[in-house]
Amino acid sequence: MSSRIGNPHILVIPYPAQGHMIPLMELSKYLAKHGFRITFISTQQNNELIMKSFTSQDNKIGVVSIDSSEKGYNSSGEIMRVMPGKVEQVIEEINASNSDKISCIIADQSIGWALELAERKGIPRAAFCPAAAAQLLLGFSIPKLIQDGIIDQNGTPKKDQIVKLSPTMPAMKASNLVWACLGNIEAQKNIFQLMLRNNKSIKLTDWLLCNSAYDLEPAAFNLSPHHILPIGPISSINTQTTNPSEDQDLSCLKWLDQQPPKSVIYVAFGSSTVLDPNQFQELALGLELSNKPFLWVVRSDITTGSTSFNAFLEEFKKRVENVGKIVGWVPQKKVLDHPCVACFISHCGWNSIIEGVSNGVPFLCWPYFADQFMNGSYICDVWRNGLGFDRDENGVIVRGEIKNKVEMLLSDGDVKNRALYFKEIVRNCVKEGGSSCQNLEKFVNWLTSLV
């Protein structure tokens, strides 16, 4: 469908982090395919990521960078202090021009100030949660967590007890609450205050969308005090292909083609996980001990690094070159869809979780921070389509534990069957007539009615 004057003009405002931007860009591409004009807010440090995802079909999406300094937005505090004024300036410039005025703002739920801004300017608005519905419910439950004495007024856990919002919800330690496990007091304070503010701003939205599916999280959707509309996984609904990034090593797909079916351990920790050199070496040696083919994504900044570490990595690559492939980045959806992948050692970021679930891949969970502990609990305790790792007395996941859990997972028929069960559930939700697909169509119809 071609864009034309009079079609709704949607301003999309993500939280400027990769795990938040990717699903909102997927949603933007879906809406652009339906004829809407999209203006996507980016930051200078994220422009390259966004532009690499574009194809020739994405000409209805305009990207506006709002950075004016070399520093950019590198902390939650800067996002709260600087970004609102920059976004307001963009809105004023668009609405003062001869181009289509903004019909609707779709904003990441984690930046509620964007919904407040839209409300002040009288612009229809929708909030989008790129994470699990359980994460939304956790934010809504903060007053009760304070009342029950689990956390104080600043969000600091009073004792490390188990938090479980309902019998059918994932459980986690209080110290692993999304704002409490960041390892930085200032970041904890900023994120906690942002979540408190979001609980108020969410009341201003016309729609609360979530990149999940009802059948994945029925308890979270049913317990929420606000109506959450599941439209995900959006990556499965939006089947439009994207350009492969220059950073992606596409040779990994040819390498996978040469491996036996259901034999490869896929290892990837997203864009933020950092392992100390000792933990990195234990992981490497654990993969080697497993004696299974493995595909391992090793970012250049995955560890603090040192001369001795670099020497270890080079020697390790040579030693395992006949069984393992180590790359800098991969087209993850294609990897997880490959018939040779047997399991996924993951940091449990939500994007990775739903991509793995959508392809029926069992998990070995290695959460690092933020919502990843709750996501890992979904895998291990609720859906039971994966296992977790145990750490030793020094907090290290040792090589023997890695080897043993790989063997346990690959020999567990129940886990494999449950992985396939949830694959079917998700695919039914996103296919035509499925619950997520129908919800997204309702939202598109509402957007269309705005002009």
GROMACS .gro file of C-alpha atoms in nm:
model
  451
    1MET     CA    1   0.000   0.000   0.000
    2SER     CA    2   0.147   0.337  -0.094
    3SER     CA    3   0.176   0.628   0.147
    4ARG     CA    4  -0.023   0.939   0.071
    5ILE     CA    5  -0.100   1.278   0.223
    6GLY     CA    6  -0.372   1.222   0.481
    7ASN     CA    7  -0.246   0.889   0.605
    8PRO     CA    8  -0.169   0.886   0.978
    9HIS     CA    9   0.181   1.006   1.064
   10ILE     CA   10   0.320   0.805   1.356
   11LEU     CA   11   0.605   0.927   1.577
   12VAL     CA   12   0.784   0.629   1.736
   13ILE     CA   13   0.995   0.696   2.045
   14PRO     CA   14   1.205   0.404   2.177
   15TYR     CA   15   1.420   0.388   2.486
   16PRO     CA   16   1.767   0.427   2.327
   17ALA     CA   17   1.902   0.079   2.389
   18GLN     CA   18   1.930  -0.201   2.134
   19GLY     CA   19   1.692  -0.444   2.306
   20HIS     CA   20   1.423  -0.172   2.310
   21MET     CA   21   1.483  -0.027   1.965
   22ILE     CA   22   1.476  -0.351   1.765
   23PRO     CA   23   1.114  -0.456   1.845
   24LEU     CA   24   0.987  -0.100   1.799
   25MET     CA   25   1.155  -0.087   1.460
   26GLU     CA   26   0.988  -0.420   1.376
   27LEU     CA   27   0.652  -0.267   1.470
   28SER     CA   28   0.734   0.045   1.265
   29LYS     CA   29   0.807  -0.167   0.958
   30TYR     CA   30   0.479  -0.351   1.001
   31LEU     CA   31   0.289  -0.022   1.020
   32ALA     CA   32   0.478   0.124   0.724
   33LYS     CA   33   0.380  -0.182   0.522
   34HIS     CA   34   0.018  -0.086   0.594
   35GLY     CA   35   0.069   0.261   0.447
   36PHE     CA   36   0.144   0.468   0.757
   37ARG     CA   37   0.413   0.731   0.752
   38ILE     CA   38   0.664   0.668   1.033
   39THR     CA   39   0.912   0.902   1.199
   40PHE     CA   40   1.145   0.700   1.421
   41ILE     CA   41   1.344   0.877   1.692
   42SER     CA   42   1.704   0.761   1.716
   43THR     CA   43   2.027   0.874   1.877
   44GLN     CA   44   2.353   0.924   1.695
   45GLN     CA   45   2.514   0.620   1.855
   46ASN     CA   46   2.220   0.402   1.742
   47ASN     CA   47   2.182   0.539   1.387
   48GLU     CA   48   2.415   0.279   1.238
   49LEU     CA   49   2.217  -0.006   1.394
   50ILE     CA   50   1.889   0.133   1.261
   51MET     CA   51   2.009   0.209   0.909
   52LYS     CA   52   2.163  -0.137   0.866
   53SER     CA   53   1.821  -0.293   0.924
   54PHE     CA   54   1.659  -0.105   0.635
   55THR     CA   55   1.565  -0.246   0.296
   56SER     CA   56   1.439  -0.070  -0.016
   57GLN     CA   57   1.085  -0.130   0.114
   58ASP     CA   58   1.142   0.094   0.416
   59ASN     CA   59   1.109   0.427   0.233
   60LYS     CA   60   0.806   0.523   0.442
   61ILE     CA   61   1.018   0.534   0.758
   62GLY     CA   62   1.213   0.848   0.839
   63VAL     CA   63   1.477   0.846   1.111
   64VAL     CA   64   1.543   1.159   1.317
   65SER     CA   65   1.854   1.172   1.536
   66ILE     CA   66   1.816   1.387   1.845
   67ASP     CA   67   2.173   1.392   1.977
   68SER     CA   68   2.348   1.725   1.976
   69SER     CA   69   2.657   1.625   2.168
   70GLU     CA   70   2.931   1.372   2.118
   71LYS     CA   71   2.849   1.212   2.450
   72GLY     CA   72   2.494   1.113   2.360
   73TYR     CA   73   2.270   0.935   2.611
   74ASN     CA   74   2.479   0.689   2.803
   75SER     CA   75   2.286   0.667   3.129
   76SER     CA   76   1.930   0.650   3.252
   77GLY     CA   77   1.979   0.990   3.417
   78GLU     CA   78   2.070   1.159   3.090
   79ILE     CA   79   1.768   1.000   2.920
   80MET     CA   80   1.538   1.153   3.182
   81ARG     CA   81   1.707   1.495   3.185
   82VAL     CA   82   1.789   1.560   2.819
   83MET     CA   83   1.580   1.345   2.589
   84PRO     CA   84   1.232   1.491   2.666
   85GLY     CA   85   1.328   1.841   2.553
   86LYS     CA   86   1.485   1.710   2.234
   87VAL     CA   87   1.178   1.503   2.147
   88GLU     CA   88   0.944   1.796   2.214
   89GLN     CA   89   1.151   2.006   1.974
   90VAL     CA   90   1.111   1.739   1.703
   91ILE     CA   91   0.733   1.736   1.754
   92GLU     CA   92   0.710   2.114   1.729
   93GLU     CA   93   0.923   2.122   1.414
   94ILE     CA   94   0.716   1.852   1.241
   95ASN     CA   95   0.383   2.007   1.333
   96ALA     CA   96   0.499   2.353   1.222
   97SER     CA   97   0.608   2.226   0.879
   98ASN     CA   98   0.407   2.164   0.564
   99SER     CA   99   0.440   1.788   0.602
  100ASP     CA  100   0.183   1.566   0.768
  101LYS     CA  101   0.131   1.659   1.131
  102ILE     CA  102   0.179   1.386   1.392
  103SER     CA  103  -0.137   1.176   1.427
  104CYS     CA  104  -0.015   0.945   1.705
  105ILE     CA  105   0.284   0.884   1.927
  106ILE     CA  106   0.395   0.527   2.002
  107ALA     CA  107   0.641   0.538   2.290
  108ASP     CA  108   0.836   0.278   2.480
  109GLN     CA  109   0.648   0.217   2.803
  110SER     CA  110   0.971   0.260   3.001
  111ILE     CA  111   0.985   0.632   2.911
  112GLY     CA  112   0.650   0.747   3.043
  113TRP     CA  113   0.747   1.112   3.002
  114ALA     CA  114   0.682   1.064   2.628
  115LEU     CA  115   0.319   0.976   2.703
  116GLU     CA  116   0.294   1.282   2.929
  117LEU     CA  117   0.432   1.495   2.646
  118ALA     CA  118   0.180   1.352   2.398
  119GLU     CA  119  -0.104   1.413   2.644
  120ARG     CA  120   0.000   1.777   2.696
  121LYS     CA  121   0.002   1.833   2.319
  122GLY     CA  122  -0.329   1.656   2.266
  123ILE     CA  123  -0.179   1.382   2.048
  124PRO     CA  124  -0.331   1.030   2.061
  125ARG     CA  125  -0.083   0.787   2.210
  126ALA     CA  126   0.007   0.423   2.260
  127ALA     CA  127   0.261   0.270   2.495
  128PHE     CA  128   0.466  -0.028   2.380
  129CYS     CA  129   0.638  -0.270   2.616
  130PRO     CA  130   0.926  -0.455   2.443
  131ALA     CA  131   0.961  -0.686   2.744
  132ALA     CA  132   0.741  -0.949   2.908
  133ALA     CA  133   0.398  -0.861   3.046
  134ALA     CA  134   0.533  -0.991   3.377
  135GLN     CA  135   0.781  -0.704   3.375
  136LEU     CA  136   0.494  -0.456   3.343
  137LEU     CA  137   0.311  -0.626   3.629
  138LEU     CA  138   0.623  -0.605   3.844
  139GLY     CA  139   0.632  -0.229   3.795
  140PHE     CA  140   0.262  -0.198   3.878
  141SER     CA  141   0.328  -0.404   4.196
  142ILE     CA  142   0.592  -0.169   4.342
  143PRO     CA  143   0.354  -0.011   4.598
  144LYS     CA  144   0.263  -0.356   4.731
  145LEU     CA  145   0.629  -0.460   4.744
  146ILE     CA  146   0.694  -0.154   4.962
  147GLN     CA  147   0.384  -0.222   5.174
  148ASP     CA  148   0.489  -0.584   5.228
  149GLY     CA  149   0.835  -0.475   5.341
  150ILE     CA  150   1.019  -0.645   5.055
  151ILE     CA  151   1.178  -0.319   4.935
  152ASP     CA  152   1.217   0.027   5.087
  153GLN     CA  153   1.099   0.359   4.940
  154ASN     CA  154   1.411   0.371   4.720
  155GLY     CA  155   1.360   0.022   4.582
  156THR     CA  156   1.641  -0.137   4.785
  157PRO     CA  157   1.553  -0.493   4.897
  158LYS     CA  158   1.522  -0.516   5.277
  159LYS     CA  159   1.618  -0.883   5.266
  160ASP     CA  160   1.690  -1.126   4.985
  161GLN     CA  161   1.361  -1.312   4.987
  162ILE     CA  162   1.180  -1.474   4.696
  163VAL     CA  163   0.933  -1.252   4.509
  164LYS     CA  164   0.644  -1.425   4.333
  165LEU     CA  165   0.350  -1.214   4.217
  166SER     CA  166   0.117  -1.515   4.186
  167PRO     CA  167   0.146  -1.895   4.206
  168THR     CA  168   0.169  -1.921   3.827
  169MET     CA  169   0.415  -1.632   3.781
  170PRO     CA  170   0.795  -1.663   3.768
  171ALA     CA  171   0.982  -1.635   4.098
  172MET     CA  172   1.302  -1.442   4.163
  173LYS     CA  173   1.518  -1.316   4.446
  174ALA     CA  174   1.448  -0.962   4.562
  175SER     CA  175   1.811  -0.878   4.483
  176ASN     CA  176   1.737  -0.968   4.119
  177LEU     CA  177   1.448  -0.723   4.077
  178VAL     CA  178   1.502  -0.533   3.753
  179TRP     CA  179   1.618  -0.208   3.919
  180ALA     CA  180   1.809  -0.376   4.204
  181CYS     CA  181   2.054  -0.589   4.004
  182LEU     CA  182   2.220  -0.319   3.791
  183GLY     CA  183   2.536  -0.300   4.001
  184ASN     CA  184   2.516   0.079   4.017
  185ILE     CA  185   2.340   0.278   4.291
  186GLU     CA  186   2.271   0.580   4.069
  187ALA     CA  187   2.127   0.361   3.794
  188GLN     CA  188   1.910   0.177   4.049
  189LYS     CA  189   1.772   0.508   4.176
  190ASN     CA  190   1.705   0.644   3.826
  191ILE     CA  191   1.537   0.327   3.695
  192PHE     CA  192   1.327   0.288   4.010
  193GLN     CA  193   1.208   0.649   3.993
  194LEU     CA  194   1.137   0.608   3.623
  195MET     CA  195   0.922   0.302   3.695
  196LEU     CA  196   0.728   0.487   3.965
  197ARG     CA  197   0.664   0.772   3.724
  198ASN     CA  198   0.562   0.526   3.453
  199ASN     CA  199   0.291   0.385   3.680
  200LYS     CA  200   0.125   0.727   3.667
  201SER     CA  201   0.191   0.807   3.301
  202ILE     CA  202   0.054   0.472   3.183
  203LYS     CA  203  -0.292   0.599   3.281
  204LEU     CA  204  -0.261   0.861   3.006
  205THR     CA  205  -0.227   0.614   2.720
  206ASP     CA  206  -0.497   0.504   2.478
  207TRP     CA  207  -0.333   0.165   2.421
  208LEU     CA  208  -0.085  -0.047   2.616
  209LEU     CA  209   0.078  -0.289   2.372
  210CYS     CA  210   0.314  -0.570   2.469
  211ASN     CA  211   0.562  -0.772   2.266
  212SER     CA  212   0.431  -1.099   2.406
  213ALA     CA  213   0.146  -1.344   2.356
  214TYR     CA  214  -0.144  -1.414   2.588
  215ASP     CA  215  -0.082  -1.789   2.594
  216LEU     CA  216   0.279  -1.734   2.706
  217GLU     CA  217   0.181  -1.524   3.010
  218PRO     CA  218  -0.190  -1.561   3.094
  219ALA     CA  219  -0.139  -1.485   3.464
  220ALA     CA  220   0.043  -1.157   3.398
  221PHE     CA  221  -0.220  -1.036   3.152
  222ASN     CA  222  -0.507  -1.135   3.383
  223LEU     CA  223  -0.356  -0.984   3.700
  224SER     CA  224  -0.259  -0.648   3.552
  225PRO     CA  225  -0.462  -0.349   3.679
  226HIS     CA  226  -0.431  -0.203   3.329
  227HIS     CA  227  -0.548  -0.368   3.007
  228ILE     CA  228  -0.239  -0.496   2.826
  229LEU     CA  229  -0.284  -0.591   2.461
  230PRO     CA  230  -0.041  -0.864   2.345
  231ILE     CA  231   0.070  -0.819   1.982
  232GLY     CA  232   0.378  -1.039   1.978
  233PRO     CA  233   0.616  -1.173   1.910
  234ILE     CA  234   0.623  -0.881   1.666
  235SER     CA  235   0.930  -1.030   1.495
  236SER     CA  236   0.716  -1.330   1.397
  237ILE     CA  237   0.421  -1.122   1.276
  238ASN     CA  238   0.641  -0.889   1.073
  239THR     CA  239   0.782  -1.126   0.812
  240GLN     CA  240   0.944  -0.848   0.609
  241THR     CA  241   1.313  -0.927   0.562
  242THR     CA  242   1.585  -0.687   0.670
  243ASN     CA  243   1.926  -0.618   0.529
  244PRO     CA  244   2.198  -0.834   0.685
  245SER     CA  245   2.427  -0.618   0.897
  246GLU     CA  246   2.783  -0.579   0.780
  247ASP     CA  247   2.881  -0.699   1.127
  248GLN     CA  248   2.699  -1.031   1.082
  249ASP     CA  249   2.916  -1.325   0.988
  250LEU     CA  250   2.694  -1.502   0.735
  251SER     CA  251   2.948  -1.782   0.699
  252CYS     CA  252   2.796  -1.924   1.018
  253LEU     CA  253   2.490  -2.033   0.817
  254LYS     CA  254   2.704  -2.235   0.575
  255TRP     CA  255   2.887  -2.383   0.873
  256LEU     CA  256   2.554  -2.482   1.030
  257ASP     CA  257   2.453  -2.653   0.705
  258GLN     CA  258   2.746  -2.893   0.752
  259GLN     CA  259   2.646  -3.004   1.105
  260PRO     CA  260   2.421  -3.297   1.201
  261PRO     CA  261   2.056  -3.216   1.283
  262LYS     CA  262   1.991  -3.097   1.641
  263SER     CA  263   2.360  -3.109   1.733
  264VAL     CA  264   2.481  -2.749   1.770
  265ILE     CA  265   2.502  -2.552   2.092
  266TYR     CA  266   2.429  -2.186   2.007
  267VAL     CA  267   2.580  -1.937   2.255
  268ALA     CA  268   2.495  -1.566   2.253
  269PHE     CA  269   2.467  -1.305   2.528
  270GLY     CA  270   2.317  -1.003   2.353
  271SER     CA  271   2.472  -0.658   2.332
  272SER     CA  272   2.537  -0.576   2.700
  273THR     CA  273   2.658  -0.885   2.892
  274VAL     CA  274   3.016  -0.865   3.015
  275LEU     CA  275   3.205  -1.168   3.149
  276ASP     CA  276   3.524  -1.140   3.347
  277PRO     CA  277   3.820  -1.324   3.189
  278ASN     CA  278   3.801  -1.616   3.432
  279GLN     CA  279   3.429  -1.674   3.365
  280PHE     CA  280   3.489  -1.643   2.991
  281GLN     CA  281   3.758  -1.910   3.007
  282GLU     CA  282   3.536  -2.143   3.211
  283LEU     CA  283   3.264  -2.107   2.947
  284ALA     CA  284   3.511  -2.179   2.667
  285LEU     CA  285   3.647  -2.486   2.841
  286GLY     CA  286   3.296  -2.605   2.927
  287LEU     CA  287   3.198  -2.589   2.561
  288GLU     CA  288   3.511  -2.780   2.470
  289LEU     CA  289   3.438  -3.045   2.733
  290SER     CA  290   3.085  -3.093   2.601
  291ASN     CA  291   3.237  -3.239   2.283
  292LYS     CA  292   2.950  -3.097   2.077
  293PRO     CA  293   2.963  -2.859   1.781
  294PHE     CA  294   2.902  -2.502   1.897
  295LEU     CA  295   2.843  -2.161   1.743
  296TRP     CA  296   2.953  -1.887   1.985
  297VAL     CA  297   2.895  -1.514   1.939
  298VAL     CA  298   3.188  -1.333   2.101
  299ARG     CA  299   3.159  -0.953   2.087
  300SER     CA  300   3.482  -0.757   2.098
  301ASP     CA  301   3.369  -0.605   2.430
  302ILE     CA  302   3.227  -0.918   2.593
  303THR     CA  303   3.504  -0.913   2.854
  304THR     CA  304   3.731  -0.659   3.016
  305GLY     CA  305   4.011  -0.822   2.817
  306SER     CA  306   4.384  -0.837   2.867
  307THR     CA  307   4.690  -0.951   2.677
  308SER     CA  308   4.671  -1.294   2.839
  309PHE     CA  309   4.297  -1.318   2.761
  310ASN     CA  310   4.349  -1.234   2.395
  311ALA     CA  311   4.623  -1.496   2.376
  312PHE     CA  312   4.388  -1.753   2.536
  313LEU     CA  313   4.111  -1.676   2.287
  314GLU     CA  314   4.338  -1.710   1.984
  315GLU     CA  315   4.481  -2.038   2.111
  316PHE     CA  316   4.132  -2.166   2.194
  317LYS     CA  317   4.000  -2.082   1.845
  318LYS     CA  318   4.278  -2.287   1.686
  319ARG     CA  319   4.224  -2.578   1.923
  320VAL     CA  320   3.849  -2.609   1.858
  321GLU     CA  321   3.835  -2.504   1.493
  322ASN     CA  322   3.713  -2.849   1.386
  323VAL     CA  323   3.419  -2.849   1.627
  324GLY     CA  324   3.334  -2.487   1.712
  325LYS     CA  325   3.282  -2.162   1.525
  326ILE     CA  326   3.340  -1.829   1.700
  327VAL     CA  327   3.200  -1.517   1.534
  328GLY     CA  328   3.140  -1.152   1.620
  329TRP     CA  329   2.768  -1.131   1.530
  330VAL     CA  330   2.508  -1.346   1.357
  331PRO     CA  331   2.160  -1.318   1.200
  332GLN     CA  332   2.008  -1.469   1.514
  333LYS     CA  333   1.657  -1.542   1.386
  334LYS     CA  334   1.802  -1.744   1.097
  335VAL     CA  335   2.038  -1.927   1.332
  336LEU     CA  336   1.760  -2.023   1.573
  337ASP     CA  337   1.546  -2.140   1.282
  338HIS     CA  338   1.822  -2.371   1.157
  339PRO     CA  339   1.748  -2.745   1.196
  340CYS     CA  340   2.099  -2.815   1.327
  341VAL     CA  341   2.062  -2.600   1.642
  342ALA     CA  342   1.998  -2.818   1.949
  343CYS     CA  343   1.994  -2.560   2.230
  344PHE     CA  344   2.054  -2.195   2.312
  345ILE     CA  345   2.284  -2.076   2.593
  346SER     CA  346   2.133  -1.731   2.644
  347HIS     CA  347   2.150  -1.423   2.866
  348CYS     CA  348   1.768  -1.436   2.862
  349GLY     CA  349   1.701  -1.097   2.708
  350TRP     CA  350   1.335  -1.090   2.604
  351ASN     CA  351   1.408  -1.058   2.231
  352SER     CA  352   1.628  -1.368   2.246
  353ILE     CA  353   1.375  -1.553   2.460
  354ILE     CA  354   1.083  -1.508   2.221
  355GLU     CA  355   1.300  -1.575   1.915
  356GLY     CA  356   1.413  -1.904   2.071
  357VAL     CA  357   1.062  -1.997   2.187
  358SER     CA  358   0.921  -1.918   1.841
  359ASN     CA  359   1.161  -2.174   1.693
  360GLY     CA  360   1.116  -2.446   1.956
  361VAL     CA  361   1.476  -2.427   2.080
  362PRO     CA  362   1.543  -2.543   2.441
  363PHE     CA  363   1.738  -2.300   2.662
  364LEU     CA  364   2.028  -2.301   2.904
  365CYS     CA  365   1.975  -1.981   3.103
  366TRP     CA  366   2.259  -1.743   3.197
  367PRO     CA  367   2.083  -1.418   3.307
  368TYR     CA  368   2.306  -1.116   3.356
  369PHE     CA  369   2.095  -0.820   3.476
  370ALA     CA  370   1.764  -0.628   3.456
  371ASP     CA  371   1.461  -0.835   3.347
  372GLN     CA  372   1.673  -1.134   3.245
  373PHE     CA  373   1.631  -1.309   3.582
  374MET     CA  374   1.252  -1.302   3.553
  375ASN     CA  375   1.274  -1.422   3.192
  376GLY     CA  376   1.503  -1.705   3.299
  377SER     CA  377   1.254  -1.805   3.567
  378TYR     CA  378   0.983  -1.828   3.301
  379ILE     CA  379   1.205  -2.074   3.109
  380CYS     CA  380   1.315  -2.287   3.405
  381ASP     CA  381   1.014  -2.276   3.639
  382VAL     CA  382   0.698  -2.189   3.444
  383TRP     CA  383   0.735  -2.303   3.083
  384ARG     CA  384   1.000  -2.565   3.172
  385ASN     CA  385   1.155  -2.555   2.825
  386GLY     CA  386   1.506  -2.512   2.957
  387LEU     CA  387   1.745  -2.539   3.250
  388GLY     CA  388   1.953  -2.295   3.453
  389PHE     CA  389   2.317  -2.302   3.560
  390ASP     CA  390   2.436  -2.325   3.922
  391ARG     CA  391   2.726  -2.107   4.036
  392ASP     CA  392   3.005  -2.214   4.272
  393GLU     CA  393   3.090  -2.047   4.602
  394ASN     CA  394   3.272  -1.771   4.411
  395GLY     CA  395   2.977  -1.698   4.185
  396VAL     CA  396   3.137  -1.868   3.883
  397ILE     CA  397   2.966  -2.110   3.645
  398VAL     CA  398   3.245  -2.363   3.611
  399ARG     CA  399   3.331  -2.576   3.310
  400GLY     CA  400   3.201  -2.899   3.463
  401GLU     CA  401   2.863  -2.741   3.537
  402ILE     CA  402   2.839  -2.625   3.175
  403LYS     CA  403   2.926  -2.970   3.041
  404ASN     CA  404   2.679  -3.142   3.276
  405LYS     CA  405   2.388  -2.908   3.200
  406VAL     CA  406   2.442  -2.942   2.824
  407GLU     CA  407   2.427  -3.321   2.862
  408MET     CA  408   2.118  -3.302   3.085
  409LEU     CA  409   1.933  -3.074   2.847
  410LEU     CA  410   2.011  -3.265   2.530
  411SER     CA  411   1.898  -3.594   2.689
  412ASP     CA  412   1.576  -3.451   2.842
  413GLY     CA  413   1.287  -3.545   2.618
  414ASP     CA  414   1.033  -3.359   2.834
  415VAL     CA  415   1.216  -3.027   2.794
  416LYS     CA  416   1.241  -3.078   2.417
  417ASN     CA  417   0.870  -3.160   2.393
  418ARG     CA  418   0.776  -2.852   2.593
  419ALA     CA  419   0.996  -2.637   2.370
  420LEU     CA  420   0.804  -2.767   2.068
  421TYR     CA  421   0.473  -2.717   2.252
  422PHE     CA  422   0.545  -2.347   2.312
  423LYS     CA  423   0.666  -2.306   1.955
  424GLU     CA  424   0.321  -2.420   1.839
  425ILE     CA  425   0.148  -2.190   2.089
  426VAL     CA  426   0.340  -1.883   1.971
  427ARG     CA  427   0.294  -1.961   1.603
  428ASN     CA  428  -0.082  -1.999   1.653
  429CYS     CA  429  -0.092  -1.657   1.821
  430VAL     CA  430   0.082  -1.475   1.536
  431LYS     CA  431  -0.074  -1.647   1.236
  432GLU     CA  432  -0.374  -1.493   1.060
  433GLY     CA  433  -0.671  -1.520   1.294
  434GLY     CA  434  -0.445  -1.574   1.597
  435SER     CA  435  -0.490  -1.363   1.911
  436SER     CA  436  -0.181  -1.143   1.865
  437CYS     CA  437  -0.254  -1.094   1.496
  438GLN     CA  438  -0.613  -0.991   1.570
  439ASN     CA  439  -0.500  -0.748   1.840
  440LEU     CA  440  -0.254  -0.585   1.603
  441GLU     CA  441  -0.527  -0.551   1.340
  442LYS     CA  442  -0.747  -0.374   1.599
  443PHE     CA  443  -0.465  -0.130   1.666
  444VAL     CA  444  -0.408  -0.067   1.294
  445ASN     CA  445  -0.781   0.002   1.249
  446TRP     CA  446  -0.768   0.255   1.531
  447LEU     CA  447  -0.466   0.428   1.378
  448THR     CA  448  -0.648   0.445   1.045
  449SER     CA  449  -0.943   0.615   1.214
  450LEU     CA  450  -0.725   0.904   1.332
  451VAL     CA  451  -0.756   1.093   1.000
   0.00000   0.00000   0.00000
